Short mmCIF file of C-alpha atoms in Angstrom, two decimals:
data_model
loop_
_atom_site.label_atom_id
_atom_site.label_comp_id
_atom_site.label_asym_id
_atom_site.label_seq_id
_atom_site.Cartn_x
_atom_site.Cartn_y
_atom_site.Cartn_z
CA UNK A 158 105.41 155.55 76.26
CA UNK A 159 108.24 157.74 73.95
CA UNK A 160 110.71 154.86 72.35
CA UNK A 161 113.53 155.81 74.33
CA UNK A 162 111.86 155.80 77.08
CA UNK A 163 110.70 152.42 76.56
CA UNK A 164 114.32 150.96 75.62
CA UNK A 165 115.61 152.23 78.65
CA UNK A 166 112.96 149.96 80.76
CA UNK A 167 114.18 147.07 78.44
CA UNK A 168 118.00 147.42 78.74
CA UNK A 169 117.42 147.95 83.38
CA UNK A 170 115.11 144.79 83.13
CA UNK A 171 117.78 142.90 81.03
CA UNK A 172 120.54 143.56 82.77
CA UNK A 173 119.27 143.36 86.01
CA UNK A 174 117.77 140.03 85.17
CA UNK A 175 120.81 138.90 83.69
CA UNK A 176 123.25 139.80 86.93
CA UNK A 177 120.50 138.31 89.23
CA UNK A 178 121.05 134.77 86.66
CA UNK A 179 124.23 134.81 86.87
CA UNK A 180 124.11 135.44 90.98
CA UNK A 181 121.63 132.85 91.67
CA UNK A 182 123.83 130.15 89.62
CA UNK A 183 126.09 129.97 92.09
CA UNK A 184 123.51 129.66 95.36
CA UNK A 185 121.18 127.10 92.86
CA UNK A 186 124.09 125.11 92.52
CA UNK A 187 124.69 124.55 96.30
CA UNK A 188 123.87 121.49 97.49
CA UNK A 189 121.26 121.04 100.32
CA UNK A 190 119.95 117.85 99.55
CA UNK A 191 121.92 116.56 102.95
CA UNK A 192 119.64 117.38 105.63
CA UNK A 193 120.19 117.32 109.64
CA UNK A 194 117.08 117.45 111.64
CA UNK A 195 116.40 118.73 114.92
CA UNK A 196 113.42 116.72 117.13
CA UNK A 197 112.62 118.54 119.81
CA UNK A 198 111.25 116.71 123.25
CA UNK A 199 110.54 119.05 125.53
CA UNK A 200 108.76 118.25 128.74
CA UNK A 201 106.97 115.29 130.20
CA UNK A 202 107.63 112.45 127.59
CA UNK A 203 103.69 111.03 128.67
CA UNK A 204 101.79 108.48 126.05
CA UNK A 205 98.79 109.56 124.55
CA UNK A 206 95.72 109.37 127.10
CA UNK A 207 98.34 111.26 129.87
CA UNK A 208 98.89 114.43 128.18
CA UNK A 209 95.97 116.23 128.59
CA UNK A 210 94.35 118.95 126.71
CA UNK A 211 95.21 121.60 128.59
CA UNK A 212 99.02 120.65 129.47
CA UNK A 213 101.29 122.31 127.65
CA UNK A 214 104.21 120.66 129.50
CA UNK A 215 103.49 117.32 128.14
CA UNK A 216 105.15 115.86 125.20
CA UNK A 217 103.56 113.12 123.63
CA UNK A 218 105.24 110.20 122.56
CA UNK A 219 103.26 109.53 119.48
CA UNK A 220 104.19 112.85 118.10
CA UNK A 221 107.98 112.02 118.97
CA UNK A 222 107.52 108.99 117.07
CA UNK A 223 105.59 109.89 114.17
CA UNK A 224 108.40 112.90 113.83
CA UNK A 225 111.25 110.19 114.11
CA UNK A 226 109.22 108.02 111.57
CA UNK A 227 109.18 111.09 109.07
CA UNK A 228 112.74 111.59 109.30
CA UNK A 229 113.53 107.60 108.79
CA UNK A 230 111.85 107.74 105.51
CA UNK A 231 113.05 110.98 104.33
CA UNK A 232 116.15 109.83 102.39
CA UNK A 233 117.25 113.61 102.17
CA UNK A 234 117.92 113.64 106.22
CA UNK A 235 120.94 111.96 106.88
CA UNK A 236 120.68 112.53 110.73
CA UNK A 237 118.75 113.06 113.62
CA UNK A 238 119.61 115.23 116.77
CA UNK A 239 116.79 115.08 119.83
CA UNK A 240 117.17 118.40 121.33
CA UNK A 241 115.69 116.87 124.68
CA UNK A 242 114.85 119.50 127.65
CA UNK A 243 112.70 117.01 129.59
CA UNK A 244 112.77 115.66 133.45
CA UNK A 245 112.02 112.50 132.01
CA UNK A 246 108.21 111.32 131.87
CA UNK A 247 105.63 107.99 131.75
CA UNK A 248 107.73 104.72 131.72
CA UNK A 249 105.61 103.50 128.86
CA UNK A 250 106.00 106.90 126.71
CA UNK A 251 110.12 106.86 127.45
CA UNK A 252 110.28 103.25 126.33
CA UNK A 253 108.30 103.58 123.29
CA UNK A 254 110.53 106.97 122.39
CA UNK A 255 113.39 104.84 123.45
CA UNK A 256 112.76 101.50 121.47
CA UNK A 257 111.72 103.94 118.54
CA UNK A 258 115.87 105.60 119.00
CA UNK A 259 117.37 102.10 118.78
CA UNK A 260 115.08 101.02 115.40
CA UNK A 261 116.25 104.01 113.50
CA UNK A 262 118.34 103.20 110.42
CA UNK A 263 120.44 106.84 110.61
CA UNK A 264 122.40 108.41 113.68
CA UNK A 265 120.63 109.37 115.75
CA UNK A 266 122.12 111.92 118.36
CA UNK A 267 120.78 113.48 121.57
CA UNK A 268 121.74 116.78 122.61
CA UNK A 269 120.68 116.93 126.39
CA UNK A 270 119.72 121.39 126.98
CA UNK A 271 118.78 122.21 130.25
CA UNK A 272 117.77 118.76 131.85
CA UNK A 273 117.62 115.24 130.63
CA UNK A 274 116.99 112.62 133.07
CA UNK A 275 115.13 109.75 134.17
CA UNK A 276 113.26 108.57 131.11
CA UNK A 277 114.19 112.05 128.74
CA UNK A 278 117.72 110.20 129.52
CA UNK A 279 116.03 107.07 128.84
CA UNK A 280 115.69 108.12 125.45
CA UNK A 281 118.84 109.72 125.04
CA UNK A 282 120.73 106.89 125.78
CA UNK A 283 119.22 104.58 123.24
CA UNK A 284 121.16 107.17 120.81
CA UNK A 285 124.50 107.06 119.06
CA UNK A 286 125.83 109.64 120.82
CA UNK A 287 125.04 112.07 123.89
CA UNK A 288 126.00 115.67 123.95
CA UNK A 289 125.34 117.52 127.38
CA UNK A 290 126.54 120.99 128.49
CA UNK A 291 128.61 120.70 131.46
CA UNK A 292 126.05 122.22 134.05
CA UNK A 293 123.48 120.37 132.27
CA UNK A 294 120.79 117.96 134.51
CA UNK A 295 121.14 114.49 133.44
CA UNK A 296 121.21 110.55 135.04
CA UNK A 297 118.47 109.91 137.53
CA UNK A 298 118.24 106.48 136.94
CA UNK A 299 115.15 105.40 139.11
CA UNK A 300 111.32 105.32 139.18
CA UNK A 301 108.89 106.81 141.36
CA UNK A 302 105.29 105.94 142.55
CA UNK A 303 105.12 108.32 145.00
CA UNK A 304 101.52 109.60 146.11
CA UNK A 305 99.45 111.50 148.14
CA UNK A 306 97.17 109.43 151.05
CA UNK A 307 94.65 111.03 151.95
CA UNK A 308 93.03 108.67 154.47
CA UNK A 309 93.94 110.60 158.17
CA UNK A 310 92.68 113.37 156.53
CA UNK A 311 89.73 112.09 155.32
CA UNK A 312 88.85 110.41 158.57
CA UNK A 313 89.94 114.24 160.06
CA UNK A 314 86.18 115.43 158.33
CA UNK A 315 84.46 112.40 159.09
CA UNK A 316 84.62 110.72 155.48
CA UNK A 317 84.74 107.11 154.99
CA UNK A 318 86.38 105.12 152.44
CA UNK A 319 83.67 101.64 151.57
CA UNK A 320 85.72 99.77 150.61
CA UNK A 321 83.89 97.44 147.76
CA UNK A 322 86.21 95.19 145.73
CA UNK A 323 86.50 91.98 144.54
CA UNK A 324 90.11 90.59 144.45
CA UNK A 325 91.80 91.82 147.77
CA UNK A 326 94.95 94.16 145.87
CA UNK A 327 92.02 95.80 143.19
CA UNK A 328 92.22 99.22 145.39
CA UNK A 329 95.98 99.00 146.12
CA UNK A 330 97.51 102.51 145.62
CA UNK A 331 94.32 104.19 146.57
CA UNK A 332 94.83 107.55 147.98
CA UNK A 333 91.39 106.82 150.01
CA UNK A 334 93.54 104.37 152.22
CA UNK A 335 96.71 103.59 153.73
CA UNK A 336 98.81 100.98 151.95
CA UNK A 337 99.32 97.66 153.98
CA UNK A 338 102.84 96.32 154.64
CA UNK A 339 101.88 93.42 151.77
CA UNK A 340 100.40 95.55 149.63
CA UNK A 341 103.70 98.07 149.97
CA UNK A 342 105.67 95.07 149.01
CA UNK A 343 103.88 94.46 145.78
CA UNK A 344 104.35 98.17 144.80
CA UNK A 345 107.58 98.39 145.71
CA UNK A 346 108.50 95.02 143.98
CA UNK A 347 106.76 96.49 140.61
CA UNK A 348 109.10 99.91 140.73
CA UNK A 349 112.04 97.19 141.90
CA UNK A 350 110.94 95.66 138.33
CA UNK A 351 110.61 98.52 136.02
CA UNK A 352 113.65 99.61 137.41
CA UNK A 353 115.79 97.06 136.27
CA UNK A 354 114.34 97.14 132.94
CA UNK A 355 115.24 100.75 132.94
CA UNK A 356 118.29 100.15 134.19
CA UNK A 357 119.47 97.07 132.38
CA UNK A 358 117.77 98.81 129.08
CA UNK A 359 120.43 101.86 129.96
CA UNK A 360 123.31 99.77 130.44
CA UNK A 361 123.22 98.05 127.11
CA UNK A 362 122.51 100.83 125.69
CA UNK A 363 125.80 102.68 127.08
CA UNK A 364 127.52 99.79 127.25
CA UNK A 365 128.46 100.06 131.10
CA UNK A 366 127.89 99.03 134.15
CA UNK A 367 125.40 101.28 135.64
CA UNK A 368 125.01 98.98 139.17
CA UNK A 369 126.45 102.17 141.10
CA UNK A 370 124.70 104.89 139.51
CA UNK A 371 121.32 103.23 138.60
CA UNK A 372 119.81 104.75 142.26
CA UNK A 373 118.18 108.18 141.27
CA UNK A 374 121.13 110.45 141.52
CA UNK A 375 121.19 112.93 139.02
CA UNK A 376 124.47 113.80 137.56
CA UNK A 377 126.05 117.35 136.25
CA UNK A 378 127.18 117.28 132.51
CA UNK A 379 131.00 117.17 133.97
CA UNK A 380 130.01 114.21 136.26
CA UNK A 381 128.17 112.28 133.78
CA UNK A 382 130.79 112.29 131.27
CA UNK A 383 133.40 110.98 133.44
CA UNK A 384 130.92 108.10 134.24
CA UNK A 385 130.01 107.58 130.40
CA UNK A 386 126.64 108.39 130.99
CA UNK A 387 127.14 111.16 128.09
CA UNK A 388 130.26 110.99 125.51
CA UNK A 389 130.74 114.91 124.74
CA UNK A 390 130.49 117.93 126.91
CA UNK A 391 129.03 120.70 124.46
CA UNK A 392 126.38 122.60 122.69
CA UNK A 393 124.33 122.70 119.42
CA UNK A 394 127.14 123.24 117.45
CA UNK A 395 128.94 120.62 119.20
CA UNK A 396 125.73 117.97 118.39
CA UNK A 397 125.92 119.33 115.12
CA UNK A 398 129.18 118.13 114.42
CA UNK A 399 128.90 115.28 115.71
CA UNK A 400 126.17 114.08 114.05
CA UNK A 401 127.97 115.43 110.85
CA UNK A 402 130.98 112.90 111.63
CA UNK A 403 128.24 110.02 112.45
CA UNK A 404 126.62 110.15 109.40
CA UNK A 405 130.51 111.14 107.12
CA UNK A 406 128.89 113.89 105.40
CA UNK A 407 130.79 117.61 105.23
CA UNK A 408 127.33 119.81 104.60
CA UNK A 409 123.74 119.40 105.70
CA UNK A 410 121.05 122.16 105.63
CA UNK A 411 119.68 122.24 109.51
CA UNK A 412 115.90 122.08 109.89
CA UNK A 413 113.50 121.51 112.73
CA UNK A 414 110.40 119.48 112.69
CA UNK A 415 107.66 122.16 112.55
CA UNK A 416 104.84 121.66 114.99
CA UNK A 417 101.68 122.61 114.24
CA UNK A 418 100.13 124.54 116.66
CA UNK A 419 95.96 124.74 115.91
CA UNK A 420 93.35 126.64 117.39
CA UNK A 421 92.39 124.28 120.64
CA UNK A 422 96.53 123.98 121.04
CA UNK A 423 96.80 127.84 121.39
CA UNK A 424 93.95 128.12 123.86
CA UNK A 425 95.31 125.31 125.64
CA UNK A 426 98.35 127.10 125.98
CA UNK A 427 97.35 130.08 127.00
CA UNK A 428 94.81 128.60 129.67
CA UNK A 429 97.83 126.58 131.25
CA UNK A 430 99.96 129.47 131.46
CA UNK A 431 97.11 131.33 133.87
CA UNK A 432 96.38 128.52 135.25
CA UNK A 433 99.70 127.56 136.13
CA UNK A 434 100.07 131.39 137.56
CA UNK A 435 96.59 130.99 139.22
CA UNK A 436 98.26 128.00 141.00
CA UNK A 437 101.65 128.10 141.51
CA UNK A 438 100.40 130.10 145.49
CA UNK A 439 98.63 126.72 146.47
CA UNK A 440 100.37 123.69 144.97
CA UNK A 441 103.90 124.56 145.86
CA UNK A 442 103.37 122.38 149.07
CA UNK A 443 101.91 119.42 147.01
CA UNK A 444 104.85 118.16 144.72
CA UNK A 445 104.03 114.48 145.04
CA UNK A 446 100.90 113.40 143.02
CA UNK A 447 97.46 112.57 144.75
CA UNK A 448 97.17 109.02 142.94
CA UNK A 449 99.82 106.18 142.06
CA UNK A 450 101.31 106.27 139.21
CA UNK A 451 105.05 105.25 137.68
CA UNK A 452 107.04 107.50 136.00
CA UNK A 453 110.91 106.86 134.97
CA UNK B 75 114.91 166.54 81.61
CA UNK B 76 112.83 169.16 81.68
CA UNK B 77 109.08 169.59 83.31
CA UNK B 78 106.68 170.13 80.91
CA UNK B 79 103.27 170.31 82.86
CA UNK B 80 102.15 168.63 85.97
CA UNK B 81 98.96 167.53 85.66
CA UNK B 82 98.19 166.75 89.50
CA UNK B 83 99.62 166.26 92.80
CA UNK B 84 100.03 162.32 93.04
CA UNK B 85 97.11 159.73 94.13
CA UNK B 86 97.43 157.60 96.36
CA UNK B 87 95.98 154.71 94.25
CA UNK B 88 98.13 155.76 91.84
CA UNK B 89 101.76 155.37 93.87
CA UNK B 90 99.91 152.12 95.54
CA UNK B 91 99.40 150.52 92.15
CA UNK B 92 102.89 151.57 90.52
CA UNK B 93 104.65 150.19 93.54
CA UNK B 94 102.95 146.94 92.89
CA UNK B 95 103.65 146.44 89.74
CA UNK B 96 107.54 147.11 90.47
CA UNK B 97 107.18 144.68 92.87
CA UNK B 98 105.75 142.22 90.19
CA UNK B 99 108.41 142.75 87.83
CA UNK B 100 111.23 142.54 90.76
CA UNK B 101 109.69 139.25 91.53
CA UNK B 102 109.99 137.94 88.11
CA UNK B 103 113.32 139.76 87.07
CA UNK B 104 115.41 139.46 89.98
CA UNK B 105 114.08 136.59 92.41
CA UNK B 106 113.04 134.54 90.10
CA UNK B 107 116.17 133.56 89.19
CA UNK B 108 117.01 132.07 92.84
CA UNK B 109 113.70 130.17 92.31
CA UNK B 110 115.94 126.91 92.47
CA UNK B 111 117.48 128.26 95.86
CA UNK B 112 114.66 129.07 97.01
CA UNK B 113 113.07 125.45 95.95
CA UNK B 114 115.30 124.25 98.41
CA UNK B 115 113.56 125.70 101.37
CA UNK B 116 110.29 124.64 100.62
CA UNK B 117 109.20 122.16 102.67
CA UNK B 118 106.02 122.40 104.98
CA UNK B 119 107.83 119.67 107.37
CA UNK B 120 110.36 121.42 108.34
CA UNK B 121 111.41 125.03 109.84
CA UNK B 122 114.56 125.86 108.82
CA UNK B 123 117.62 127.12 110.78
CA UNK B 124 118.94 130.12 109.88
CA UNK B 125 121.69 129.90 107.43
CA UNK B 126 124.36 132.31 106.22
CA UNK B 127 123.37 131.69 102.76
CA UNK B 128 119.63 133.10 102.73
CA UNK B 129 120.82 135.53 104.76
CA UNK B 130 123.41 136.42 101.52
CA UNK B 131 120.64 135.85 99.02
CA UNK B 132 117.85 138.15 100.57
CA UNK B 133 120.31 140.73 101.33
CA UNK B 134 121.25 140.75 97.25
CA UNK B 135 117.43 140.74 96.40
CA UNK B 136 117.04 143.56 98.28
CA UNK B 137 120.02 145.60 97.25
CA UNK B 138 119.09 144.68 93.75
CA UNK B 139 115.57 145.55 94.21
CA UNK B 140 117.01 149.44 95.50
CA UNK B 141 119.19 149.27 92.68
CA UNK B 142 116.08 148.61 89.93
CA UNK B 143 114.38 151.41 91.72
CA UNK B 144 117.06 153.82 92.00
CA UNK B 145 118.39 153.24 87.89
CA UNK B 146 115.17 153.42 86.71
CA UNK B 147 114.11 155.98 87.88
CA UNK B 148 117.32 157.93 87.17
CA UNK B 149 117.26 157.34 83.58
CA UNK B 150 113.41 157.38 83.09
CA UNK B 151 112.22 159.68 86.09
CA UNK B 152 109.97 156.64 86.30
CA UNK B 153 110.10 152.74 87.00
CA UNK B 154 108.26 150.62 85.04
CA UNK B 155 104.99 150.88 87.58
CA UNK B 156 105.15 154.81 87.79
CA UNK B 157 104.99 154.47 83.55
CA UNK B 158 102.26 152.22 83.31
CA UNK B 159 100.29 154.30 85.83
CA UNK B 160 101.48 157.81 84.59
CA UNK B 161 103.30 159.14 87.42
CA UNK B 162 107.10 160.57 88.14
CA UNK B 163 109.84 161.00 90.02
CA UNK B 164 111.24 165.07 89.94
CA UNK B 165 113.70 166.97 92.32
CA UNK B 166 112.33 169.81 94.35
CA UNK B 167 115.38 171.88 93.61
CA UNK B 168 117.18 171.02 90.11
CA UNK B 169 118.07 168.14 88.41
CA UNK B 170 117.32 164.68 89.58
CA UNK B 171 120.51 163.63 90.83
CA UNK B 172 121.47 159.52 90.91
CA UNK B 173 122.24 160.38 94.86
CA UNK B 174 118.64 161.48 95.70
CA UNK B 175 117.12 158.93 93.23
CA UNK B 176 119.08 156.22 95.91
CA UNK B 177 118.33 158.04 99.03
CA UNK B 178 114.36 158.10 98.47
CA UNK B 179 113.98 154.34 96.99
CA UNK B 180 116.68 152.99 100.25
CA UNK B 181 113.78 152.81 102.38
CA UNK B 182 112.51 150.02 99.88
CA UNK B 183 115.55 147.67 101.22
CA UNK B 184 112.78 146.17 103.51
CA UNK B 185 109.25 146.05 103.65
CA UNK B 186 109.11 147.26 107.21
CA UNK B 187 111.67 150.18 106.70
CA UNK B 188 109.06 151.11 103.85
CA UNK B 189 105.74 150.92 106.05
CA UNK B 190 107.75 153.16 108.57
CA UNK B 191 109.12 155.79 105.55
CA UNK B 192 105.38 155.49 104.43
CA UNK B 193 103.66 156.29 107.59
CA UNK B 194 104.07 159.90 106.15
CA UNK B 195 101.88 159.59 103.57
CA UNK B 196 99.03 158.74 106.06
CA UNK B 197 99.65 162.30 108.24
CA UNK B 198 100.16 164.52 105.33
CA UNK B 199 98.18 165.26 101.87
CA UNK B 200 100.42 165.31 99.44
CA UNK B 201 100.96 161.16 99.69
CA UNK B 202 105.01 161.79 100.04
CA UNK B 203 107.05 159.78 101.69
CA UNK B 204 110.04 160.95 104.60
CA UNK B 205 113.07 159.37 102.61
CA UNK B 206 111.12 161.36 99.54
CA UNK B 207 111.31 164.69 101.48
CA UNK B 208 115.07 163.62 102.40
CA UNK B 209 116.36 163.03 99.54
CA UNK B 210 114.50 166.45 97.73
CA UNK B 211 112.60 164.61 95.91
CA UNK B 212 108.19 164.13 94.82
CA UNK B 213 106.61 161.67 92.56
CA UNK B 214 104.18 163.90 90.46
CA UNK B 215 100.60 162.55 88.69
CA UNK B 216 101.10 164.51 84.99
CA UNK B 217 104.11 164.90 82.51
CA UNK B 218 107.52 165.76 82.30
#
């Protein structure tokens, strides 16, 4: 290479690494220690042995929990937002999510999307502060056991239900046979139970008095914040802020908790989706589940 | 400058090499220096939001790394990588010109604006690029 040649390379890679030095001082010397993170709970909140391989609707609440653990011992994050989009979920997996909220030692803030009721509100009211949009789904304080019976039918194609237990409430729920009145009254005082633990759990939360509201009703972003279900009416940039104010800092880099998606997840997703397709024709008629189960 | 000889129309190992080798010395001369920005980002927790100031910092990188292109070869009819692998930079019609010297090396602002200019060099024989042809412009394998 001729000398001058070779000087010329010199002086373009010293002044070009000098202007890019002096650049980059000023971005190195901004400050993004301060960290807000965004949880996402989207979907059924369900506990572990509910969600299914093959459900991508399902959020676990072991994951929510582990990613809420993560961010309490990360001393950089200085708050958490729960971007919830969920119809609520298990009562177990809302009250674990729920109990997990109130341990926290940071604010903690939940920015209701789309919906966030029954137990996804749950959740979001164990927080320091609710942000809903106006139109967005929230409230719908109540529990449901609801199930399929399948015992007319049954008896329709000449199949019989032997009955073989020991301990006369063991099959109680069954979808094999109707419910008795006594046996009705047990369930019903169990949901009568779990919803006052919802509902008390809500109300201290919130600090109201949820003894009109606490009976299922959903409520509209506008309605709930003139109830003080939610305190602002807003979007991310609104949940933002106020989780900014919560936690008195000025500047916070925004991240979201990655999740890893593996090999069995992706297939799982994309057999739901077809199966979901696949189904959607035949189940439409069958919204109420085929066994007993709770869900807040 | 004047052209001396060419020796050869370009190979295509040739440009592929050079171009990698600019790239090397980009990464060390004019990212490297944001390595402490950069520091801040990596974090396999977390995905980060966008934010107006990466957005700021890889738009600088990449003028910069247009800039390195365009300056070197300008004053060198080479960048560092063409040197080291004996290729050049010469106008079709006259004098290399600082104009066509940022026309052909603008494609380079992005990685997917180059694989488009590039897709050239897989449909024609003489390994040129289209911002090359724009801007009158070849890289040549020989001396000058």
């Amino acid at each position: 290479m001729e000398k001058s040649k070779f000087l010329k390379f010199i002086i373009v890679i010293l002044v070009f690494f000098l202007f890019s030095y002096f650049v980059a001082k000023n971005f190195n010397n901004i400050d993004f220690t301060d960290k807000i993170v965004f949880i996402p709970i989207n979907g059924v909140i369900v506990s572990e042995n509910s969600a299914g391989v093959f459900n991508e609707n399902n959020i676990n609440s072991n994951e929510i929990i582990n990613y809420l653990n993560r961010a309490n011992e990360d001393n950089t994050i200085k708050a958490i937002i729960l971007e919830i989009n969920s119809p609520g979920g298990t009562v177990i997996a809302s009250k674990e999510v729920a109990d997990k909220v109130k341990e926290l030692n940071k604010p903690v803030v939940a920015w209701i999307r789309e919906v966030g009721a029954s137990g996804a509100y749950w959740v979001a009211s164990a927080s320091d502060a609710i942000v809903a949009d106006p139109l967005s789904i929230t409230g719908s304080i109540g529990v449901i056991g609801s199930y399929l019976e399948f015992e007319g039918l049954m008896e329709k194609y000449g199949v019989k239900y032997e009955r073989l237990v020991t301990g006369k409430y063991k099959d109680t729920g069954s979808a094999y046979k109707s419910l008795t009145e006594e046996e009705r009254k047990i369930l019903q005082g169990k949901l009568d139970l779990i919803h006052k633990a919802f509902s008390d759990d809500v109300s201290k939360n919130r600090k109201i008095d949820l003894s009109e509201y606490s009976n299922g009703e959903f409520f509209l972003g506008v309605e709930a914040k003139e109830i003080g279900l939610i305190d602002y009416l807003g979007g991310k940039d609104l949940a933002i802020n106020v989780s900014k104010e919560l936690a008195n800092i000025e500047k916070a880099k925004i991240v979201t908790f990655k999740q890893k998606k593996g090999f069995l997840s992706s297939l799982d997703k994309y057999l739901s989706k077809y199966s979901y397709i696949f189904g959607l024709g035949i189940s439409n008629g069958f919204l109420i589940r085929d066994k007993f189960e709770i869900n807040a | 400058m004047k052209l001396k000889k060419i020796v050869a129309p370009v190979k295509l190992w040739k440009r592929v090499l050079a171009y990698l080798i600019d790239e090397v010395i980009i990464g060390f001369v004019i990212v490297m220096p944001f390595g402490s920005f950069f520091a801040n980002f990596d974090n396999d927790l977390f995905v980060n939001e966008f934010s107006s100031e990466i957005f700021l910092v890889g738009l600088i990188i990449s003028i910069l790394s247009v800039l390195y292109w365009s300056i070197s070869e300008y004053l060198a009819n080479q960048s560092i990588g063409k040197a080291l692998v004996g290729i050049y930079v010469r106008s079709t019609n006259n004098e290399l010109m600082f104009w066509q010297c940022l026309v052909r090396s603008l494609t380079k602002f992005s990685g997917l604006l180059l694989f488009i200019d590039s897709l050239r060099i897989i449909f024609k024989g003489d390994y040129q690029r289209y911002f090359e042809k724009l801007s009158k412009t070849e890289v040549v394998d020989g001396e000058i």
